[in-house]
Coordinates of C-alpha atoms in Angstrom, one line a residue:
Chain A
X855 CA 0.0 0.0 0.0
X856 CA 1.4 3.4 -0.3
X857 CA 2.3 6.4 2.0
X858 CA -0.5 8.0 0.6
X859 CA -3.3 5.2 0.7
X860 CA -1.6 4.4 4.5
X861 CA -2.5 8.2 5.5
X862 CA -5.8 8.5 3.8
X863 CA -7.0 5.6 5.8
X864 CA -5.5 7.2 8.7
X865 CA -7.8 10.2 8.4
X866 CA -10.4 7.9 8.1
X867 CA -10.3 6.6 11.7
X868 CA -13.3 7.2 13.8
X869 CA -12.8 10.8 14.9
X870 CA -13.8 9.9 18.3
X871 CA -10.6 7.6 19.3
X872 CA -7.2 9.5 19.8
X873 CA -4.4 8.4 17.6
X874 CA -3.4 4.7 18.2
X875 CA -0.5 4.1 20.8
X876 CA 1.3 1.0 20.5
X877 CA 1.9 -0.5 23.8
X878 CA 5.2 -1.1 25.6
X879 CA 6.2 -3.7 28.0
X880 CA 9.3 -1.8 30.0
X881 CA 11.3 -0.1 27.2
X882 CA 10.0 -3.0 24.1
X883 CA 7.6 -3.0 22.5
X884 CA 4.3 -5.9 22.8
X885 CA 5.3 -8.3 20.0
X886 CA 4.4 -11.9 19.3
X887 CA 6.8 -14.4 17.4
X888 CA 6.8 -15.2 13.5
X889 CA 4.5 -15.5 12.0
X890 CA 2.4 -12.6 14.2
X891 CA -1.3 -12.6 14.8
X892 CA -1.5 -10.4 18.3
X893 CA -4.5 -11.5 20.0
X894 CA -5.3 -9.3 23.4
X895 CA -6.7 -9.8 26.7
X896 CA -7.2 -7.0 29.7
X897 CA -8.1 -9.2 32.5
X898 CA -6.1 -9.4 36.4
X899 CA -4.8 -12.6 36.1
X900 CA -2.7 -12.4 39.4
X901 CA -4.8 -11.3 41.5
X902 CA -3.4 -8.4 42.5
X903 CA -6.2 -6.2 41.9
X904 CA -4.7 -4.3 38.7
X905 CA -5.8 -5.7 35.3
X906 CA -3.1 -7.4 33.1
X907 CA -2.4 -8.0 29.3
X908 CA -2.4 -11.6 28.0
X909 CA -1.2 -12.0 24.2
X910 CA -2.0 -14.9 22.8
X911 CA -0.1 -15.5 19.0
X912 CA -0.2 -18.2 16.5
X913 CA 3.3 -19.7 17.2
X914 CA 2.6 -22.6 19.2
X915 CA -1.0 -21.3 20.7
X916 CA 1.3 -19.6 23.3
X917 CA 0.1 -17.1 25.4
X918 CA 2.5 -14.0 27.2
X919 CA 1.4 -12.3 30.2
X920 CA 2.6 -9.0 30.8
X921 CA 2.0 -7.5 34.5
X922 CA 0.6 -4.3 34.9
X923 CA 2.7 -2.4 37.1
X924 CA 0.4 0.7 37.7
X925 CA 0.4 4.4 36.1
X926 CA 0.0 2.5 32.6
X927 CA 3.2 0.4 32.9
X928 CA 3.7 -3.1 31.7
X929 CA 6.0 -5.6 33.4
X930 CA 8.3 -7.6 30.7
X931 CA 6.3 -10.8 29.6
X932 CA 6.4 -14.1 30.7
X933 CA 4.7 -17.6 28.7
X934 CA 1.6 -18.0 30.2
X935 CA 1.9 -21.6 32.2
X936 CA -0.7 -24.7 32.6
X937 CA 0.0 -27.5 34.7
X938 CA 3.6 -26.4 35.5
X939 CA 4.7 -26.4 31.3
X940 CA 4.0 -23.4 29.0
X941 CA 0.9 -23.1 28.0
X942 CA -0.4 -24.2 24.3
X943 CA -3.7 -23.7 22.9
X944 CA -3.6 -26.9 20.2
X945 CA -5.1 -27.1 17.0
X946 CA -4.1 -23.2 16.5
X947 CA -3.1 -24.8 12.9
Chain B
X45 CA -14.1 -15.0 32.4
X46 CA -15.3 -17.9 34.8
X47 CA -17.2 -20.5 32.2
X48 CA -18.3 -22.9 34.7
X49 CA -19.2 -20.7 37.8
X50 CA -16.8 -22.4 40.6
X51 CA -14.8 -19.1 41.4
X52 CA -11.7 -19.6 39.0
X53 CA -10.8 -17.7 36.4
X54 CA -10.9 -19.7 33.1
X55 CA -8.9 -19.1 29.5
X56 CA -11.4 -19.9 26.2
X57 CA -9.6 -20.3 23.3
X58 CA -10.8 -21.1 20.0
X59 CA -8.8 -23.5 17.5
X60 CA -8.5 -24.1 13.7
X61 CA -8.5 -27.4 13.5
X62 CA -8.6 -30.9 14.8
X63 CA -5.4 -32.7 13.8
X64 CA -6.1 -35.8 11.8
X65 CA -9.9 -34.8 10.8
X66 CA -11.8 -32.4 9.1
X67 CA -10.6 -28.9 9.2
X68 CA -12.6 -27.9 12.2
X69 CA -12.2 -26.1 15.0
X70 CA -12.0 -27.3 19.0
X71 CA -13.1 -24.6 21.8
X72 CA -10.5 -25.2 23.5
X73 CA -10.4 -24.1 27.7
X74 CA -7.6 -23.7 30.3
X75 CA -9.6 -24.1 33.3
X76 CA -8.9 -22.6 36.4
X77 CA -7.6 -23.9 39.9
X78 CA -7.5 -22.4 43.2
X79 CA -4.5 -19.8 43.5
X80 CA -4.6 -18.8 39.9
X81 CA -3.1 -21.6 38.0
X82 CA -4.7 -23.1 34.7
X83 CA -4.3 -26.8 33.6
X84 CA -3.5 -28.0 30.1
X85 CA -6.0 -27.1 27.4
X86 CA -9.1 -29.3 26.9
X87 CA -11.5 -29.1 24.0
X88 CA -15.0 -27.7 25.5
X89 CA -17.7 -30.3 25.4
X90 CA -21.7 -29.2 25.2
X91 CA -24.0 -30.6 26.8
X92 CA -24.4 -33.5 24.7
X93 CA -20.6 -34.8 26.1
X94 CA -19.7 -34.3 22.5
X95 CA -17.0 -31.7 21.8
X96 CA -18.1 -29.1 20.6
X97 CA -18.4 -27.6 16.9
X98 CA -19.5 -24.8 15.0
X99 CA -22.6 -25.2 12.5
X100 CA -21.4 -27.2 9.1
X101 CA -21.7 -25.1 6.4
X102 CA -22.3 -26.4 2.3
X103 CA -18.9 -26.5 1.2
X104 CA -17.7 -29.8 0.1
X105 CA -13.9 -28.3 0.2
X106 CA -12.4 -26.9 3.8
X107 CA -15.6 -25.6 5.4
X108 CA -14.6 -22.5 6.8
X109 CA -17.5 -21.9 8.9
X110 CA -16.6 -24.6 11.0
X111 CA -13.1 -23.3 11.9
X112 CA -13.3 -21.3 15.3
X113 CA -11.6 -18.6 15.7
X114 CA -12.9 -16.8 18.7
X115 CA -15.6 -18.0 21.3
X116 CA -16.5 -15.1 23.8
X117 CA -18.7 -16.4 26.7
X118 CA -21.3 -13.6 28.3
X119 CA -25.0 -13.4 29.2
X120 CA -26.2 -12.4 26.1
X121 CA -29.7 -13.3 26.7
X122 CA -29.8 -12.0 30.4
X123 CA -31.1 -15.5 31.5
X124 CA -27.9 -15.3 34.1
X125 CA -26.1 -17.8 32.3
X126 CA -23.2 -17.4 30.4
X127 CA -23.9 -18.1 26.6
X128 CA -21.3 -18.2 23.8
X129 CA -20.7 -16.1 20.6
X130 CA -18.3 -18.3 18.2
X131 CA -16.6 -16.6 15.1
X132 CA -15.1 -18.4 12.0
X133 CA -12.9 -18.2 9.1
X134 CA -16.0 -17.0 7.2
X135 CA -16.7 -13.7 9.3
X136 CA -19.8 -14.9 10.6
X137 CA -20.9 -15.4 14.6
X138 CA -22.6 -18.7 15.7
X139 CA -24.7 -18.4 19.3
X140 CA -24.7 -21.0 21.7
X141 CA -27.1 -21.1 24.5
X142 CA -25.3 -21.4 28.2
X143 CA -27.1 -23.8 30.4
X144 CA -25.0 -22.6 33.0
X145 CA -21.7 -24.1 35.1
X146 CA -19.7 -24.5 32.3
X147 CA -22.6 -26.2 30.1
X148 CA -23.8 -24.7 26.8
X149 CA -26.6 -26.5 24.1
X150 CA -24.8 -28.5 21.3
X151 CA -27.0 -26.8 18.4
X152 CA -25.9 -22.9 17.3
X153 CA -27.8 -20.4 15.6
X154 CA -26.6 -17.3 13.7
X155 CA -26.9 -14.0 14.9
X156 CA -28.5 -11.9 12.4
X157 CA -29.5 -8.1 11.4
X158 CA -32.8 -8.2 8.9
X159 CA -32.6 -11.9 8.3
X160 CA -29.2 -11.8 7.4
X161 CA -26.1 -12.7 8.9
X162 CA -24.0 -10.6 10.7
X163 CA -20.6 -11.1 9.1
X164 CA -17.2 -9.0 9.0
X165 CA -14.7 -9.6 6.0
X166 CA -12.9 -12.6 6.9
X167 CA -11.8 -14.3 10.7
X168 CA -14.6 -13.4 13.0
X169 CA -13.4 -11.9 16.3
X170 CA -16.3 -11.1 18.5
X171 CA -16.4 -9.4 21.8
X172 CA -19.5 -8.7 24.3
X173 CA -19.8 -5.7 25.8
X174 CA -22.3 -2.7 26.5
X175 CA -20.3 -0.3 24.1
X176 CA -23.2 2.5 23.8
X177 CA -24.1 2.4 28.0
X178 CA -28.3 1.5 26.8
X179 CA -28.2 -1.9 29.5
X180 CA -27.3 -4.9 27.1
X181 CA -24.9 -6.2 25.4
X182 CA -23.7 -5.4 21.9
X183 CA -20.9 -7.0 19.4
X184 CA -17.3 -5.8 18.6
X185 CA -15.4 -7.8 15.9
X186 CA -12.0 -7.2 14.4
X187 CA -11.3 -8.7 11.3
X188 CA -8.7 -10.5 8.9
X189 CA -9.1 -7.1 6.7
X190 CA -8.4 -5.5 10.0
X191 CA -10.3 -2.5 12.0
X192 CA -12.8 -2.9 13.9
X193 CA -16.1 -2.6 13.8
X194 CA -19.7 -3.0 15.8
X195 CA -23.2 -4.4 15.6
X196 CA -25.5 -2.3 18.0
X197 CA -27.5 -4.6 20.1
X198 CA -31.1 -2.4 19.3
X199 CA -33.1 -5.1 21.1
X200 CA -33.3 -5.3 24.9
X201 CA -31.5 -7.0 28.0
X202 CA -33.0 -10.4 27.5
X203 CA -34.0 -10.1 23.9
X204 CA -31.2 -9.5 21.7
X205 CA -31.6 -7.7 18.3
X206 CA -28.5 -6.6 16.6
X207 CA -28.1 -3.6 13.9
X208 CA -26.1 -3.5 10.7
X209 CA -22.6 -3.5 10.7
X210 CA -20.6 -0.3 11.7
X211 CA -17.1 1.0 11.1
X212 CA -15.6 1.7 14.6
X213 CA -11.9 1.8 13.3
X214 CA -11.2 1.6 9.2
X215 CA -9.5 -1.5 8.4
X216 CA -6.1 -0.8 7.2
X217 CA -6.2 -4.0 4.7
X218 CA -4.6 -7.8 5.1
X219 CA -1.2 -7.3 4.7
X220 CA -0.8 -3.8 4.4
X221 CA 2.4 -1.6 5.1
X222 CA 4.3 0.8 3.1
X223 CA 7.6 0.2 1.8
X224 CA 9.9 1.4 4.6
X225 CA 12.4 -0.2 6.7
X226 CA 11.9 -1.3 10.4
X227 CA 8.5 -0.5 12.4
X228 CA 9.2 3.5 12.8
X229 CA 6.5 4.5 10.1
X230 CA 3.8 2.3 11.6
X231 CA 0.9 4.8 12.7
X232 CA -1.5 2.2 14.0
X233 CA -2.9 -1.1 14.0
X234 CA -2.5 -3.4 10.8
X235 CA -4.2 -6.0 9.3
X236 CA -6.1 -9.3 10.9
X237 CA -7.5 -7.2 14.1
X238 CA -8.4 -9.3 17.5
X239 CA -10.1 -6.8 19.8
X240 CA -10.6 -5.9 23.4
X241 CA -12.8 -3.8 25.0
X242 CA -12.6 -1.7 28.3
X243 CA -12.0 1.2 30.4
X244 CA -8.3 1.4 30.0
X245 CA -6.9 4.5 31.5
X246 CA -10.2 4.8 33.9
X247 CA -11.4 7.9 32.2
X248 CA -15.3 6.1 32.3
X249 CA -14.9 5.5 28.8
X250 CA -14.5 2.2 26.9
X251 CA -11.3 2.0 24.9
X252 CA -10.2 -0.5 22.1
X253 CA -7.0 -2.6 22.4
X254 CA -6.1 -3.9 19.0
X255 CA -4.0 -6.6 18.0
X256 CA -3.0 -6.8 14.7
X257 CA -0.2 -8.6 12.1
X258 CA 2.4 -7.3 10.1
X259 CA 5.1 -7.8 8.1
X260 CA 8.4 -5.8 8.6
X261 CA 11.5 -5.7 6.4
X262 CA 15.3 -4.7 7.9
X263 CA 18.1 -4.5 5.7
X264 CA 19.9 -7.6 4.8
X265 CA 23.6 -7.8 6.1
X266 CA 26.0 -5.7 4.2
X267 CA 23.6 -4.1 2.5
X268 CA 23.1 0.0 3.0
X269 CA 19.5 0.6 4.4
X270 CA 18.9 3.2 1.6
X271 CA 19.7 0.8 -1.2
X272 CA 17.7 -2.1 0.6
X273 CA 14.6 0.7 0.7
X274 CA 15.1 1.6 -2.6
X275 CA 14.9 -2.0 -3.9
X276 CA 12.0 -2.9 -1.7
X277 CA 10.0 -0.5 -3.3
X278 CA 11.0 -2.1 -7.4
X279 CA 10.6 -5.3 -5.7
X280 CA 6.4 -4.5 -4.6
X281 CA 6.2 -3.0 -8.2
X282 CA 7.6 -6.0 -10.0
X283 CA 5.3 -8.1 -7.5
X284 CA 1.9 -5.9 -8.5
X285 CA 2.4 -6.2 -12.0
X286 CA 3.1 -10.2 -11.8
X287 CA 0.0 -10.2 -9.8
X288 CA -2.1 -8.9 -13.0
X289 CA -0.7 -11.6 -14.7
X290 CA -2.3 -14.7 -15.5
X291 CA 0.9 -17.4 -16.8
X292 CA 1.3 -21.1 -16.2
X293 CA 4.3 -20.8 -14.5
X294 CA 3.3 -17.9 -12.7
X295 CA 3.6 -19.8 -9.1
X296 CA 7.8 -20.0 -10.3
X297 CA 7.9 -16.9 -11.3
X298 CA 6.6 -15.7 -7.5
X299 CA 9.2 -18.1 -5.7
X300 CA 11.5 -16.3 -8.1
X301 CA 10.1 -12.5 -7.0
X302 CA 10.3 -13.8 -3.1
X303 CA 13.9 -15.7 -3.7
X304 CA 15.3 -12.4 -5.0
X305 CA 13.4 -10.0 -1.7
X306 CA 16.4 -12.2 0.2
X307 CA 18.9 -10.6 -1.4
X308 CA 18.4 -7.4 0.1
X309 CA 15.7 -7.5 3.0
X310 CA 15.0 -10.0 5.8
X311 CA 11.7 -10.9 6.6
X312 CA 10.1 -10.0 10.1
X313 CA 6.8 -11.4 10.5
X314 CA 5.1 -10.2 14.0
X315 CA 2.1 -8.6 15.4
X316 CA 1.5 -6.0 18.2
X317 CA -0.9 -4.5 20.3
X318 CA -2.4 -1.1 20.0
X319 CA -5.0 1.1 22.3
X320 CA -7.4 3.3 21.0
X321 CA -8.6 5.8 23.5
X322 CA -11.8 6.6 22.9
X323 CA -11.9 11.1 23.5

């Protein structure tokens, strides 16, 4: 697509939302493994009161779990785990 | 969300396929113990004891509409029982009725707008929620296209009626990305969209986290990132004019196109995750 397609479409987002902000974990940013497919979750997993972000990708059917830390910040990730092993969703392909 | 009622938060997953049998897809659960741990995914069964499936559709080839790619469990109906909306590789949303703790009816219907099916692009990715604050709940989806985009639930609490399709976030297209280096000149989220809902900065408004999929390209050793930019944009030229071709050996002449990309760009296939605060 070009620059110019990429920006009209842009423009085109629903005026209500401010622009996008791709979110960090620490100083990285969120990324899944080859060959992508981000799939998000807000939900306190922990416990602890504060509402994390799970990531679940294609690789695998692996999930990452990234703390929150408060004031917006994102611990570093860690593989989600199931009876003691990283986690895998099968059949993902 | 807690599918079967005993206190423990549960993962749902959905799945493509069953390995070894028709392309089909398995709802597939981490259930919850005590202390927050999940065991090993198990495919969901309803209340049959069969596992449970999407609605065949009439292809005799792969029948996408059987291939789940997102279940979302919430009360749709308001009967206090947690139902589940199922997407597919068609764009489509099956509804299965919850019969509560963790049990939901073995038959689906599909939700609808005016007697037709309420469908996105491609890769159905529903989400629950009460996204216009009227006391029921109505359907987000992303899409393989990407965006994001609802279906107003104009019906009531316990009797669901959705609207036609909206545009909440214009998809950016499967694939897209212009031809730059790196990930500096993305501006937001790609293509193939899953989406979350909620109040993310606790402003009392519901925001959109996108996750999305996109391809990146970073120079190839000893090659100047200029020259590497410079190629990658002949090399998407070359590729749109074979792909207005019609040649029998056009499928070498791609491995060809992709061979030569290696020359001077490597690959980076990933996907991220965006938030959209709503103003």
């Amino acid at each position: 697509m070009s620059n110019m397609l990429f920006l009209v479409l842009c423009s085109l987002q629903d005026p209500h939302f401010a622009e996008p902000v791709r979110l960090r974990a620490g100083e990285a940013y969120v990324r899944v493994e080859s060959p992508g497919w981000a799939a998000p979750c807000w939900h306190d997993v922990d416990g602890d009161g504060k509402k994390d972000l799970v990531v679940g990708q294609f690789h695998d059917g692996k999930m990452r779990v990234y703390r929150s830390l408060g004031e917006g910040k994102l611990a570093e990730g860690r593989w989600l785990e199931a009876g003691g092993k990283v986690a895998q969703v099968p059949g993902v392909w | 969300m807690d599918l079967d009622a005993d206190g423990n938060l549960d993962l749902l997953s959905g799945s493509y396929s069953r390995h070894g049998q028709d392309m089909a897809g398995l709802f597939q659960v981490l259930w919850g113990e005590k202390g927050g741990q999940f065991r090993a995914a198990k495919a969901l069964s309803g209340s049959d004891g069969k596992e449970l499936l999407l609605p065949a559709g009439d292809s005799d080839e792969v029948d996408v509409e059987r291939i789940c790619t997102r279940p979302f469990a919430a009360d749709l109906d308001g009967d206090g029982k947690l139902d589940l909306v199922a997407g597919n590789f068609a764009g489509t949303f099956a509804f299965f009725h919850g019969e509560g703790a963790g049990q939901f009816a073995p038959n689906a219907s599909w939700l609808e707008a005016e007697g037709k099916r309420l469908s996105v692009a491609a890769h159905g990715d529903p989400f629950l929620i009460d996204w216009d604050a009227d006391g029921d709940l109505d359907l987000l989806s992303g899409s393989a296209q990407g965006g994001a985009f609802l279906f107003a639930n104009v019906g009531t609490r316990t009797a669901p009626r959705f609207a036609a399709r909206k545009t909440l976030v214009e998809p950016a297209g499967e694939g897209a990305g212009p031809d730059e280096l790196g990930d500096g000149h993305l501006q937001g989220p790609g293509g193939s969209t899953r989406v979350w809902c909620d109040d993310l900065n606790g402003d009392g408004k519901l925001d959109l986290l996108l996750g999305d999929n996109v391809t990146l390209y970073h120079a190839a050793a000893g090659v100047e990132p200029s020259v590497a930019q410079a190629k990658l944009g002949e090399w998407r030229a070359a590729l749109a004019r074979l792909m207005e071709q019609q040649a029998d050996d056009w499928n070498e002449r791609y491995e060809e196109l992709e061979k030569a990309r290696d020359a001077f760009v490597t690959e980076d296939r990933t996907g991220f995750v965006w938030v959209l605060y709503k103003k």
